Short mmCIF file of C-alpha atoms and ligand atoms in Angstrom, two decimals:
data_model
loop_
_atom_site.label_atom_id
_atom_site.label_comp_id
_atom_site.label_asym_id
_atom_site.label_seq_id
_atom_site.Cartn_x
_atom_site.Cartn_y
_atom_site.Cartn_z
CA MET A 1 65.46 28.59 5.88
CA LYS A 2 67.70 25.54 5.94
CA PRO A 3 68.20 24.08 2.43
CA ILE A 4 66.51 20.79 1.56
CA ARG A 5 69.03 17.94 1.57
CA VAL A 6 68.62 15.29 -1.11
CA LEU A 7 70.43 11.99 -1.53
CA ILE A 8 70.62 10.92 -5.16
CA ALA A 9 71.41 7.24 -5.45
CA LYS A 10 71.75 4.64 -8.17
CA PRO A 11 70.83 1.22 -6.86
CA GLY A 12 71.72 -1.86 -8.84
CA LEU A 13 74.13 -2.62 -11.56
CA ASP A 14 73.60 -0.22 -14.40
CA GLY A 15 76.65 1.84 -15.16
CA HIS A 16 75.23 5.08 -16.52
CA ASP A 17 74.78 8.06 -14.29
CA ARG A 18 74.42 10.95 -16.71
CA GLY A 19 70.70 11.27 -15.92
CA ALA A 20 71.33 11.14 -12.17
CA LEU A 21 74.02 13.82 -12.46
CA ILE A 22 71.72 16.07 -14.50
CA ILE A 23 69.01 15.77 -11.84
CA ALA A 24 71.57 16.42 -9.08
CA GLN A 25 72.70 19.61 -10.81
CA ALA A 26 69.12 20.76 -11.46
CA LEU A 27 68.26 20.31 -7.77
CA ARG A 28 71.39 22.28 -6.78
CA ASP A 29 70.31 25.03 -9.16
CA HIS A 30 67.07 25.12 -7.17
CA GLY A 31 69.03 25.72 -3.95
CA MET A 32 69.07 22.17 -2.59
CA GLU A 33 72.05 20.38 -1.07
CA VAL A 34 72.61 17.22 -3.06
CA ILE A 35 74.69 14.22 -2.03
CA TYR A 36 75.36 11.73 -4.79
CA THR A 37 76.24 8.19 -3.73
CA GLY A 38 77.80 7.12 -7.00
CA LEU A 39 77.07 3.98 -8.97
CA ARG A 40 76.07 0.48 -7.93
CA GLN A 41 74.89 1.03 -4.39
CA SER A 42 72.98 -1.61 -2.46
CA ALA A 43 69.66 -0.74 -0.83
CA VAL A 44 71.25 -1.00 2.62
CA GLN A 45 74.16 1.30 1.66
CA ILE A 46 71.67 3.85 0.32
CA ALA A 47 69.53 3.74 3.47
CA ARG A 48 72.57 4.13 5.72
CA ALA A 49 73.92 7.02 3.66
CA ALA A 50 70.50 8.70 3.88
CA VAL A 51 70.57 8.43 7.69
CA GLN A 52 74.24 9.49 8.06
CA GLU A 53 73.80 12.46 5.75
CA ASP A 54 70.53 13.37 7.48
CA VAL A 55 68.76 13.98 4.17
CA ASP A 56 65.15 15.05 3.74
CA VAL A 57 64.45 12.97 0.65
CA VAL A 58 66.01 10.10 -1.30
CA GLY A 59 65.94 10.19 -5.09
CA LEU A 60 66.58 6.90 -6.89
CA SER A 61 67.52 6.56 -10.51
CA SER A 62 67.37 3.32 -12.45
CA LEU A 63 67.93 2.59 -16.09
CA SER A 64 68.50 -1.13 -15.75
CA GLY A 65 64.89 -2.24 -15.62
CA ALA A 66 65.38 -3.61 -12.09
CA HIS A 67 63.47 -0.75 -10.40
CA LYS A 68 60.58 -3.05 -9.44
CA SER A 69 62.79 -4.96 -7.04
CA LEU A 70 65.36 -2.24 -6.21
CA PHE A 71 63.12 0.67 -5.28
CA PRO A 72 60.97 -1.29 -2.78
CA LYS A 73 64.20 -2.68 -1.27
CA VAL A 74 65.38 0.85 -0.53
CA VAL A 75 62.00 1.70 1.06
CA LYS A 76 62.34 -1.40 3.24
CA ALA A 77 65.99 -0.69 4.12
CA LEU A 78 64.99 2.81 5.30
CA LYS A 79 62.32 1.23 7.47
CA ASP A 80 64.93 -1.12 8.94
CA GLU A 81 67.02 1.96 9.82
CA GLN A 82 63.94 3.54 11.47
CA ALA A 83 64.04 6.17 8.74
CA GLU A 84 60.76 5.45 6.98
CA ASP A 85 59.83 9.12 7.36
CA ILE A 86 62.35 9.99 4.61
CA PRO A 87 60.33 9.99 1.39
CA VAL A 88 61.69 8.07 -1.59
CA ILE A 89 61.12 9.31 -5.12
CA GLY A 90 62.26 7.57 -8.27
CA GLY A 91 63.06 8.24 -11.89
CA GLY A 92 64.92 6.94 -14.89
CA VAL A 93 63.58 4.53 -17.46
CA ILE A 94 60.36 3.42 -15.82
CA PRO A 95 57.36 2.28 -17.86
CA ALA A 96 54.02 3.74 -16.81
CA GLU A 97 52.77 0.18 -16.14
CA ASP A 98 55.10 -0.06 -13.14
CA ILE A 99 54.11 3.20 -11.41
CA PRO A 100 51.04 1.91 -9.49
CA PHE A 101 53.07 -1.04 -8.14
CA LEU A 102 55.97 1.16 -7.03
CA GLU A 103 53.65 3.64 -5.33
CA GLU A 104 51.89 0.78 -3.56
CA GLN A 105 55.30 -0.36 -2.35
CA GLY A 106 55.84 2.99 -0.65
CA VAL A 107 57.70 4.99 -3.30
CA LYS A 108 56.23 8.46 -2.88
CA LYS A 109 56.39 9.59 -6.50
CA ILE A 110 57.78 8.35 -9.80
CA PHE A 111 58.95 10.70 -12.51
CA THR A 112 58.97 9.14 -15.97
CA SER A 113 61.55 10.12 -18.55
CA GLY A 114 59.14 12.73 -19.95
CA SER A 115 59.20 14.77 -16.72
CA PRO A 116 61.14 18.04 -16.94
CA THR A 117 63.85 18.30 -14.27
CA ASP A 118 62.21 21.47 -13.00
CA ALA A 119 59.05 19.49 -12.21
CA ILE A 120 61.08 17.25 -9.89
CA ALA A 121 62.60 20.24 -8.09
CA VAL A 122 59.20 21.93 -7.76
CA TYR A 123 57.67 18.70 -6.44
CA ILE A 124 60.36 18.32 -3.76
CA LYS A 125 59.97 21.94 -2.67
CA GLN A 126 56.20 21.55 -2.42
CA LEU A 127 56.57 18.35 -0.46
CA PHE A 128 58.51 20.19 2.24
CA ALA A 129 56.49 23.35 2.17
CA GLY A 130 53.38 21.20 2.74
CA GLU A 131 51.97 22.64 -0.44
CA ALA A 132 51.62 19.62 -2.69
CA VAL A 133 48.53 20.04 -4.83
CA GLN A 134 45.58 17.92 -3.73
CA GLU A 135 44.17 15.30 -6.03
CA PRO A 136 41.23 16.78 -7.97
CA LYS A 137 38.00 15.65 -6.30
CA ARG A 138 36.01 14.51 -9.29
CA ILE A 139 35.03 15.36 -12.85
CA ALA A 140 32.76 18.33 -12.19
CA HIS A 141 31.38 18.24 -15.71
CA ILE A 142 32.09 17.49 -19.34
CA GLY A 143 31.53 20.54 -21.53
CA ILE A 144 29.87 19.93 -24.89
CA ALA A 145 29.57 22.63 -27.55
CA VAL A 146 26.15 22.79 -29.23
CA GLU A 147 24.65 25.16 -31.80
CA ASP A 148 21.35 25.33 -29.95
CA ILE A 149 20.52 23.98 -26.49
CA GLU A 150 16.80 23.44 -27.25
CA GLU A 151 17.71 21.41 -30.31
CA ALA A 152 20.21 19.23 -28.44
CA LEU A 153 18.14 18.70 -25.29
CA PRO A 154 15.79 15.94 -26.55
CA PHE A 155 18.79 13.63 -27.07
CA TYR A 156 20.07 14.21 -23.53
CA GLN A 157 16.65 14.22 -21.86
CA HIS A 158 14.78 11.57 -23.79
CA THR A 159 17.30 9.36 -25.58
CA LEU A 160 19.81 9.23 -22.71
CA GLY A 161 17.13 9.81 -20.06
CA LEU A 162 18.95 12.49 -18.08
CA SER A 163 17.24 15.28 -16.20
CA LEU A 164 17.90 18.93 -16.84
CA GLU A 165 19.18 20.58 -13.70
CA SER A 166 19.56 24.24 -14.65
CA VAL A 167 20.09 26.65 -17.52
CA GLU A 168 21.95 29.93 -17.12
CA GLU A 169 23.87 32.53 -19.06
CA VAL A 170 27.53 33.21 -18.30
CA GLN A 171 28.08 36.72 -19.62
CA SER A 172 31.86 36.68 -19.14
CA GLU A 173 32.12 33.77 -21.59
CA GLN A 174 29.21 34.85 -23.79
CA VAL A 175 27.60 31.42 -23.41
CA ARG A 176 24.34 29.92 -22.31
CA VAL A 177 24.83 26.69 -20.42
CA ALA A 178 22.55 23.79 -19.55
CA PHE A 179 23.53 21.27 -16.86
CA LEU A 180 22.31 17.68 -16.97
CA LYS A 181 23.09 15.55 -13.94
CA ILE A 182 24.64 12.13 -14.38
CA GLY A 183 25.68 10.49 -11.08
CA GLU A 184 28.19 12.72 -9.30
CA THR A 185 29.00 14.64 -12.46
CA ARG A 186 27.24 16.72 -15.13
CA PHE A 187 27.09 17.34 -18.82
CA GLU A 188 27.40 21.04 -19.56
CA LEU A 189 25.88 22.00 -22.91
CA LEU A 190 27.39 25.25 -24.17
CA GLU A 191 25.63 27.45 -26.67
CA PRO A 192 27.30 30.65 -27.90
CA LEU A 193 25.49 33.93 -27.19
CA SER A 194 27.53 35.93 -29.68
CA ASP A 195 30.32 35.74 -32.22
CA GLU A 196 32.76 36.81 -29.48
CA SER A 197 32.21 33.54 -27.61
CA SER A 198 35.06 31.04 -27.78
CA ILE A 199 32.35 28.38 -28.21
CA LYS A 200 31.36 30.11 -31.45
CA SER A 201 34.89 29.78 -32.83
CA PHE A 202 35.07 26.17 -31.64
CA LEU A 203 31.83 25.36 -33.50
CA THR A 204 33.07 27.11 -36.63
CA LYS A 205 36.39 25.24 -36.55
CA LYS A 206 35.37 21.80 -35.35
CA GLY A 207 31.60 21.62 -35.26
CA PRO A 208 29.56 20.50 -32.26
CA GLY A 209 31.15 18.00 -29.87
CA VAL A 210 33.13 17.51 -26.69
CA HIS A 211 34.77 20.81 -25.77
CA HIS A 212 36.37 20.42 -22.34
CA ILE A 213 36.61 18.41 -19.13
CA ALA A 214 36.20 20.26 -15.84
CA LEU A 215 37.90 19.01 -12.69
CA GLU A 216 36.66 20.06 -9.29
CA VAL A 217 39.51 21.28 -7.09
CA ASP A 218 39.57 23.00 -3.71
CA ASP A 219 42.79 24.95 -4.22
CA ILE A 220 42.43 26.76 -7.53
CA HIS A 221 44.59 29.78 -6.59
CA ARG A 222 47.45 27.68 -5.24
CA ARG A 223 47.25 25.31 -8.18
CA LEU A 224 47.48 28.14 -10.71
CA GLU A 225 50.44 29.63 -8.82
CA GLN A 226 52.23 26.30 -8.93
CA TYR A 227 51.42 25.77 -12.59
CA LYS A 228 52.94 29.18 -13.32
CA THR A 229 56.18 28.30 -11.51
CA GLN A 230 56.28 24.98 -13.37
CA GLY A 231 55.75 26.65 -16.73
CA VAL A 232 52.47 24.81 -17.42
CA ARG A 233 50.70 26.66 -20.24
CA LEU A 234 47.49 28.31 -19.07
CA ILE A 235 44.67 30.15 -20.78
CA HIS A 236 43.74 31.92 -17.53
CA GLU A 237 46.48 32.89 -15.10
CA GLU A 238 43.88 34.00 -12.54
CA PRO A 239 40.53 32.37 -11.74
CA LYS A 240 37.38 33.95 -13.13
CA THR A 241 33.73 33.53 -12.30
CA GLY A 242 31.95 30.68 -14.08
CA ALA A 243 28.50 29.10 -13.86
CA HIS A 244 26.96 28.85 -10.36
CA GLU A 245 29.47 31.54 -9.25
CA SER A 246 32.24 28.96 -9.18
CA GLN A 247 35.87 30.00 -9.70
CA ILE A 248 37.20 28.62 -12.95
CA ALA A 249 40.36 28.66 -15.07
CA PHE A 250 41.38 26.83 -18.23
CA LEU A 251 44.67 25.13 -18.96
CA HIS A 252 46.02 25.39 -22.47
CA PRO A 253 45.06 22.32 -24.56
CA LYS A 254 48.75 21.92 -25.48
CA ALA A 255 49.47 21.34 -21.76
CA GLY A 256 46.68 18.74 -21.66
CA HIS A 257 47.91 16.76 -24.68
CA GLY A 258 45.08 18.02 -26.84
CA VAL A 259 42.40 18.05 -24.14
CA LEU A 260 41.08 21.35 -22.83
CA PHE A 261 40.93 21.09 -19.03
CA GLU A 262 38.98 23.46 -16.81
CA LEU A 263 39.68 23.80 -13.11
CA CYS A 264 36.55 24.50 -11.17
CA GLN A 265 36.21 25.44 -7.52
CA PRO A 266 32.58 25.62 -6.43
CA LYS A 267 31.27 28.55 -4.42
CA GLU A 268 31.48 27.75 -0.67
ZN1 ZN B 1 32.88 24.07 -18.04
#
């Protein structure tokens, strides 16, 4: 397979390219061909270089704070060169507040300074393999640890006014679960069936309360594979069977900044 060609460019006036050079080297380490334009390039120069070098993707780096005007200019300059099919990604010192604007302006993806360089390489590879992970569809449910489902139910049924949808036992997790429907999502009350249940240890350590958030996805196997290559910490490396015969897997709460996330793919 032909290697992915990447143009790394620094638009604007800032004079530091250490970050850009680190990214360029990381992408080369991942087998990509990287062309670096050097400092202080105009949007038009960058777009022309992208066309001449026949690259697959343009990576912009900005530390100067001018990304909000510079990045969209590069997107526009590519369009003017009839090269709008070349995706533009950006990084550097970019506050989270600016990401929605830049993505609206046609920048495909922004990597903030917290992103590991490997994540950028993995993203580019996925982009060209047509394997980018899909956005999760919705919050499938919010898992709440309780000592006793019958004791907790009156609050959910009568105080909140929700209706109980189903109760079942999940032997693999040693839990009994009750689902209460709320709009497109659910509350999942989790009661331990034995001391071996992870819900039991959660209750012992933290007491009853919010335990996890489950996201509905339609690509759980692929997602877990990608997380493994990216070094995302997982509790389950392979999906297992959860409630309603769905396929589930948990990410490590350290990966989720203290939140335990479950991936959940419903049975077809
Ligand atoms: Zn769950």
